[in-house]
mmCIF file of C-alpha atoms in Angstrom:
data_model
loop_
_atom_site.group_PDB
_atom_site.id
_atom_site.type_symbol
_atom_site.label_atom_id
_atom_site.label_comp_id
_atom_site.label_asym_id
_atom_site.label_seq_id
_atom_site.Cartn_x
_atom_site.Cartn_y
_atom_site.Cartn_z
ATOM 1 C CA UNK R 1 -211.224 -83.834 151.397
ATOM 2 C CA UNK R 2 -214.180 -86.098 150.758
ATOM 3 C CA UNK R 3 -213.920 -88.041 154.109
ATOM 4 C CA UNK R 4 -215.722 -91.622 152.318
ATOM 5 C CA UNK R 5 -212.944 -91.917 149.975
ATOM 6 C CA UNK R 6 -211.801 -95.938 149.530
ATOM 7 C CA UNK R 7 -208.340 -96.531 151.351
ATOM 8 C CA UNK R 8 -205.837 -99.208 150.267
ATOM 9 C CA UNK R 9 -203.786 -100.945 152.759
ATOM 10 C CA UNK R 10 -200.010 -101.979 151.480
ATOM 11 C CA UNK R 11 -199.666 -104.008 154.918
ATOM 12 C CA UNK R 12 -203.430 -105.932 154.437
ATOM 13 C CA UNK R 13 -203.115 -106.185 150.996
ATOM 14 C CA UNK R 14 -206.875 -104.845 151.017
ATOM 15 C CA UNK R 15 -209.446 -101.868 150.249
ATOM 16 C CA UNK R 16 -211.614 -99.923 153.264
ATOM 17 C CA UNK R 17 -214.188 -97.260 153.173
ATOM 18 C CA UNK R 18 -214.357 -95.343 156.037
ATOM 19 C CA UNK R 19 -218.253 -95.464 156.220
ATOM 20 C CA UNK R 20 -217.790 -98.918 156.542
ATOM 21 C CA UNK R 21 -214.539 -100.108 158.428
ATOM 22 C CA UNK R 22 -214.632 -96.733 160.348
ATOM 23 C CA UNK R 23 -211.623 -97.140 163.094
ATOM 24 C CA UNK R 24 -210.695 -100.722 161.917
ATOM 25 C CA UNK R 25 -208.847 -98.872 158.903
ATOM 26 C CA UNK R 26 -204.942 -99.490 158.951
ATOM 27 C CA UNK R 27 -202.797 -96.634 159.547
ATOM 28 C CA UNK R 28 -201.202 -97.004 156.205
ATOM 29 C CA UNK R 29 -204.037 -97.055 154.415
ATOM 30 C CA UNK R 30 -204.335 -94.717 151.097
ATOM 31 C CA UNK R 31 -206.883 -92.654 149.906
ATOM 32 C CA UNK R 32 -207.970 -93.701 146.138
ATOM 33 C CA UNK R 33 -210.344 -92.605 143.674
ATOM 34 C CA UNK R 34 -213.466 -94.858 142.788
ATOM 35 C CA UNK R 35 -212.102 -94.590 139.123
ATOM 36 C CA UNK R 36 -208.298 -96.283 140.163
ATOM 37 C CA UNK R 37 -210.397 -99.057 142.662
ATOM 38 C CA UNK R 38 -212.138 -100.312 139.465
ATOM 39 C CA UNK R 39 -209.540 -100.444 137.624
ATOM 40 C CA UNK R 40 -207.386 -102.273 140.192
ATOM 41 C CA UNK R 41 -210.354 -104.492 140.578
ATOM 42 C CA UNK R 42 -210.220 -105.279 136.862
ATOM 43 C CA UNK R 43 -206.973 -105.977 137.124
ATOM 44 C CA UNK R 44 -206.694 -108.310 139.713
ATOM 45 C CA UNK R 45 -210.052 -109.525 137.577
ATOM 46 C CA UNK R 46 -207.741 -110.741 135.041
ATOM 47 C CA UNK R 47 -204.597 -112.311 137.196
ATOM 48 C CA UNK R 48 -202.877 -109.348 137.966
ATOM 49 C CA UNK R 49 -201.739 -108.919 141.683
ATOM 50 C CA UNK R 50 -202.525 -105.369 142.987
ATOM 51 C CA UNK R 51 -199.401 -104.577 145.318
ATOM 52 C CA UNK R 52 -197.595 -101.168 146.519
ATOM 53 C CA UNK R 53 -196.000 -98.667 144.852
ATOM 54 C CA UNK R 54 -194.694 -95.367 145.523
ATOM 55 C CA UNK R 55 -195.389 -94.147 148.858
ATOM 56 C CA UNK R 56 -197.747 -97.218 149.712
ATOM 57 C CA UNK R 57 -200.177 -96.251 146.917
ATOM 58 C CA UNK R 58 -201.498 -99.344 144.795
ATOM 59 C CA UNK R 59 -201.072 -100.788 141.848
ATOM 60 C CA UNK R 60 -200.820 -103.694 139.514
ATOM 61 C CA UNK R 61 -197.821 -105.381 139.383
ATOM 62 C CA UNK R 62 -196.930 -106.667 135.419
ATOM 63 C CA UNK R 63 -199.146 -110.155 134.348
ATOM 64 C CA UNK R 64 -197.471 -113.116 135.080
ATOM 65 C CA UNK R 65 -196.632 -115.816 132.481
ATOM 66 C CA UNK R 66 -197.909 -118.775 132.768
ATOM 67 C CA UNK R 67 -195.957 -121.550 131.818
ATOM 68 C CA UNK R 68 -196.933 -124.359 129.688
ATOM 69 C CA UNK R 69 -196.192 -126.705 132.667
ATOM 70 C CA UNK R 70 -198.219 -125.082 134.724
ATOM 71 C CA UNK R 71 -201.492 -125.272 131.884
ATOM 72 C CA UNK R 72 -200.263 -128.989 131.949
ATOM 73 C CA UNK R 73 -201.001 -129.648 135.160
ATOM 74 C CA UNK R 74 -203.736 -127.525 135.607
ATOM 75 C CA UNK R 75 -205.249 -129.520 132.087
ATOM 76 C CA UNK R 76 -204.319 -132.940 133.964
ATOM 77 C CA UNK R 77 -206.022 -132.359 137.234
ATOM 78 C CA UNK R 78 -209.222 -131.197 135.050
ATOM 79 C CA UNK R 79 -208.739 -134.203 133.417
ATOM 80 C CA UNK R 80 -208.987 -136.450 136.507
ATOM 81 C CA UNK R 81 -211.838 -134.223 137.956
ATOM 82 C CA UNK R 82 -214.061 -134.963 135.042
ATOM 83 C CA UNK R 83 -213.349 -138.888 135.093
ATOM 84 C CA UNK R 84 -214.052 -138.847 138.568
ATOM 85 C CA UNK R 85 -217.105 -137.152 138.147
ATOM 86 C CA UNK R 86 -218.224 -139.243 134.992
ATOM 87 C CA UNK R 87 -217.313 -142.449 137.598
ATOM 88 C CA UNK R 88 -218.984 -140.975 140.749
ATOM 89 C CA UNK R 89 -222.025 -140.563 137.962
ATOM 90 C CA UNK R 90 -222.076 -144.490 137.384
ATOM 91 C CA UNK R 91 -221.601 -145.955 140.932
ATOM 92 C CA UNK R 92 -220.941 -143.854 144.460
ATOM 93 C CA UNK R 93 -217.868 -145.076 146.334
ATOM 94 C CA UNK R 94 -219.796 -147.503 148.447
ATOM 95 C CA UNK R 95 -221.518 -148.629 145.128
ATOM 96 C CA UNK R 96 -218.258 -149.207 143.942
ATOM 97 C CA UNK R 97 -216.602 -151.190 146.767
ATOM 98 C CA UNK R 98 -219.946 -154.010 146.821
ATOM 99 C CA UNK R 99 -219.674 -154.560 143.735
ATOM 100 C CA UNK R 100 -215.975 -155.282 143.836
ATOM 101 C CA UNK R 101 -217.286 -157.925 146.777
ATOM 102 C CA UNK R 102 -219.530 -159.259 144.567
ATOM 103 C CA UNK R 103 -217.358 -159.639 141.869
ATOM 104 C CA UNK R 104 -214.652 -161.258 143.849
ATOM 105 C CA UNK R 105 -217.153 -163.282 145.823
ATOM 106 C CA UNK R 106 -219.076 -164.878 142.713
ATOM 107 C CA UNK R 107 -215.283 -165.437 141.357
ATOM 108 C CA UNK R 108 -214.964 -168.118 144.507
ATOM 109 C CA UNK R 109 -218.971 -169.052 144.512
ATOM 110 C CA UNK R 110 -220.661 -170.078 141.019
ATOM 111 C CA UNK R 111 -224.049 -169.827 142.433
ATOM 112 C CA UNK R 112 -223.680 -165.821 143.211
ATOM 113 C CA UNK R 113 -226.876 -164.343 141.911
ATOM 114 C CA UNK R 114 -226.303 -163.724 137.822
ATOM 115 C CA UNK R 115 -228.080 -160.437 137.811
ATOM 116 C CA UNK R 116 -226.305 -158.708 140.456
ATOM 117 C CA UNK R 117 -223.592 -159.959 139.019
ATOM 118 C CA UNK R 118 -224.255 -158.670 135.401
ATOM 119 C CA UNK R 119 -225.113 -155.249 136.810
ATOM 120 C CA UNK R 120 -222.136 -155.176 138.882
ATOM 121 C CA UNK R 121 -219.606 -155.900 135.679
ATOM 122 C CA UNK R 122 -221.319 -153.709 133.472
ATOM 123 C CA UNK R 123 -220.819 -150.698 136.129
ATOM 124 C CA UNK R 124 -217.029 -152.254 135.953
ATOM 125 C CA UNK R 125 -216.835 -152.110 132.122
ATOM 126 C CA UNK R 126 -218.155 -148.702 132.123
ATOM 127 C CA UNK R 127 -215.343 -147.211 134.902
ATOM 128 C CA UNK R 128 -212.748 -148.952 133.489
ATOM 129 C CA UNK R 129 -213.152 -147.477 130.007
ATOM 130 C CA UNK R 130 -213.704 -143.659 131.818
ATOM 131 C CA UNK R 131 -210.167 -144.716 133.456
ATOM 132 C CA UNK R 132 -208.387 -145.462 130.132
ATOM 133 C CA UNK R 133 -209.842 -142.769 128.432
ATOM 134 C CA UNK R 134 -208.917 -140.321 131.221
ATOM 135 C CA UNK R 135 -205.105 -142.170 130.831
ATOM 136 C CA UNK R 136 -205.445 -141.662 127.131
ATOM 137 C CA UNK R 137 -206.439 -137.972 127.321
ATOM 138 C CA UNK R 138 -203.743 -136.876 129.708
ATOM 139 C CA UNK R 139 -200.961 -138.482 127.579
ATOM 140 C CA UNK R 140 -202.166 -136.377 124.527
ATOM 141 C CA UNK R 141 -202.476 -133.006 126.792
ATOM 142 C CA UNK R 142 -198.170 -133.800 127.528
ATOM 143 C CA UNK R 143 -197.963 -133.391 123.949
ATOM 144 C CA UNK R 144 -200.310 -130.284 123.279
ATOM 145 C CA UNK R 145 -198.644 -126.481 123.454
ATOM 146 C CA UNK R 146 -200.032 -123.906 125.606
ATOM 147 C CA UNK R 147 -202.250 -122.228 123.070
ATOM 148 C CA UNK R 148 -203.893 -125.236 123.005
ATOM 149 C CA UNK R 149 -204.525 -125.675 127.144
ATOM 150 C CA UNK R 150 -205.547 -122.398 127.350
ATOM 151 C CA UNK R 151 -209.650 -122.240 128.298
ATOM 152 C CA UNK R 152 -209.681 -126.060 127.377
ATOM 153 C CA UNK R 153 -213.390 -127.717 128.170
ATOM 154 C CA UNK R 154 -212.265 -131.291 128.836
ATOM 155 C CA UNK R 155 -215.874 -132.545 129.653
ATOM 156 C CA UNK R 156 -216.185 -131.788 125.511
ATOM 157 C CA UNK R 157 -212.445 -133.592 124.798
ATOM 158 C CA UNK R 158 -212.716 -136.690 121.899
ATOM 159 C CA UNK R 159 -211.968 -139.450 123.434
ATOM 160 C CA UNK R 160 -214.827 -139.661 126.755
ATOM 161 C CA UNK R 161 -216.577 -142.704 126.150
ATOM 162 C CA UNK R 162 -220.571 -142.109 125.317
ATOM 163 C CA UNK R 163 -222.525 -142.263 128.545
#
């Protein structure tokens, strides 16, 4: 018995070689072929959970479906990532919050200096239309079907405004 073989532990979930782990091994732990890891490594590589079978030996349990609510959400969260990212690229948070001050302070003062000012409702502008756009987006990607949310890029989605 070739005494390096890779071990798979049903109660760790995970593999061990014995010229590594040595006595940390678990008790349960299964001796594999190098051909069967890979191939539970490509499995798990492509969403499949690797889990115990027979007599604690692994294997891959059957791919799970993914539902289209699931790509929805998943689609909708990228969605809001990317806005926030597009925003974060215009003005930090802090950047953000003075020039809400500003704005609201040259909204009570007249003679608040006209530049900052400008600068400070062009950044606005430029938010605000990454915000509707991101609103606009995630309404069309509750309509789409799951072919379509599968992979999607939605830094390259229609509808960003031009930076």
């Amino acid at each position: 018995m070739d005494d390096d073989r890779i071990r798979w532990s049903a109660s760790t979930g995970a593999f061990y070689r014995p010229s590594i782990h040595g006595a940390a091994i678990p008790a349960d732990a299964v001796a594999i072929t190098d051909s069967r890891h890979a191939m539970l490594l490509e499995g798990q590589a492509a969403g499949r959970a690797i889990v115990a079978g027979m007599v604690g030996r692994p294997g891959l349990a059957p791919a799970r479906r993914v539902c289209v609510g699931e790509l929805r959400t998943a689609a909708i969260d990228a969605v809001k990532s990317e806005a926030a990212r597009r925003i974060l690229a215009i003005a930090t948070l802090e950047r953000q919050s003075n020039d809400n001050a500003l704005i609201a302070l040259a909204a009570l003062d007249p003679a608040a200096d006209r530049e900052q000012l400008a600068s400070a409702l062009d950044r606005r502008r430029r938010i605000d239309a990454i915000r509707t756009a991101s609103d606009a987006i995630e309404m069309q990607l509750a309509t789409w079907a799951a072919g379509a949310l599968t992979d999607l890029d939605v830094a390259t989605l229609a509808g960003w405004p031009k930076e």
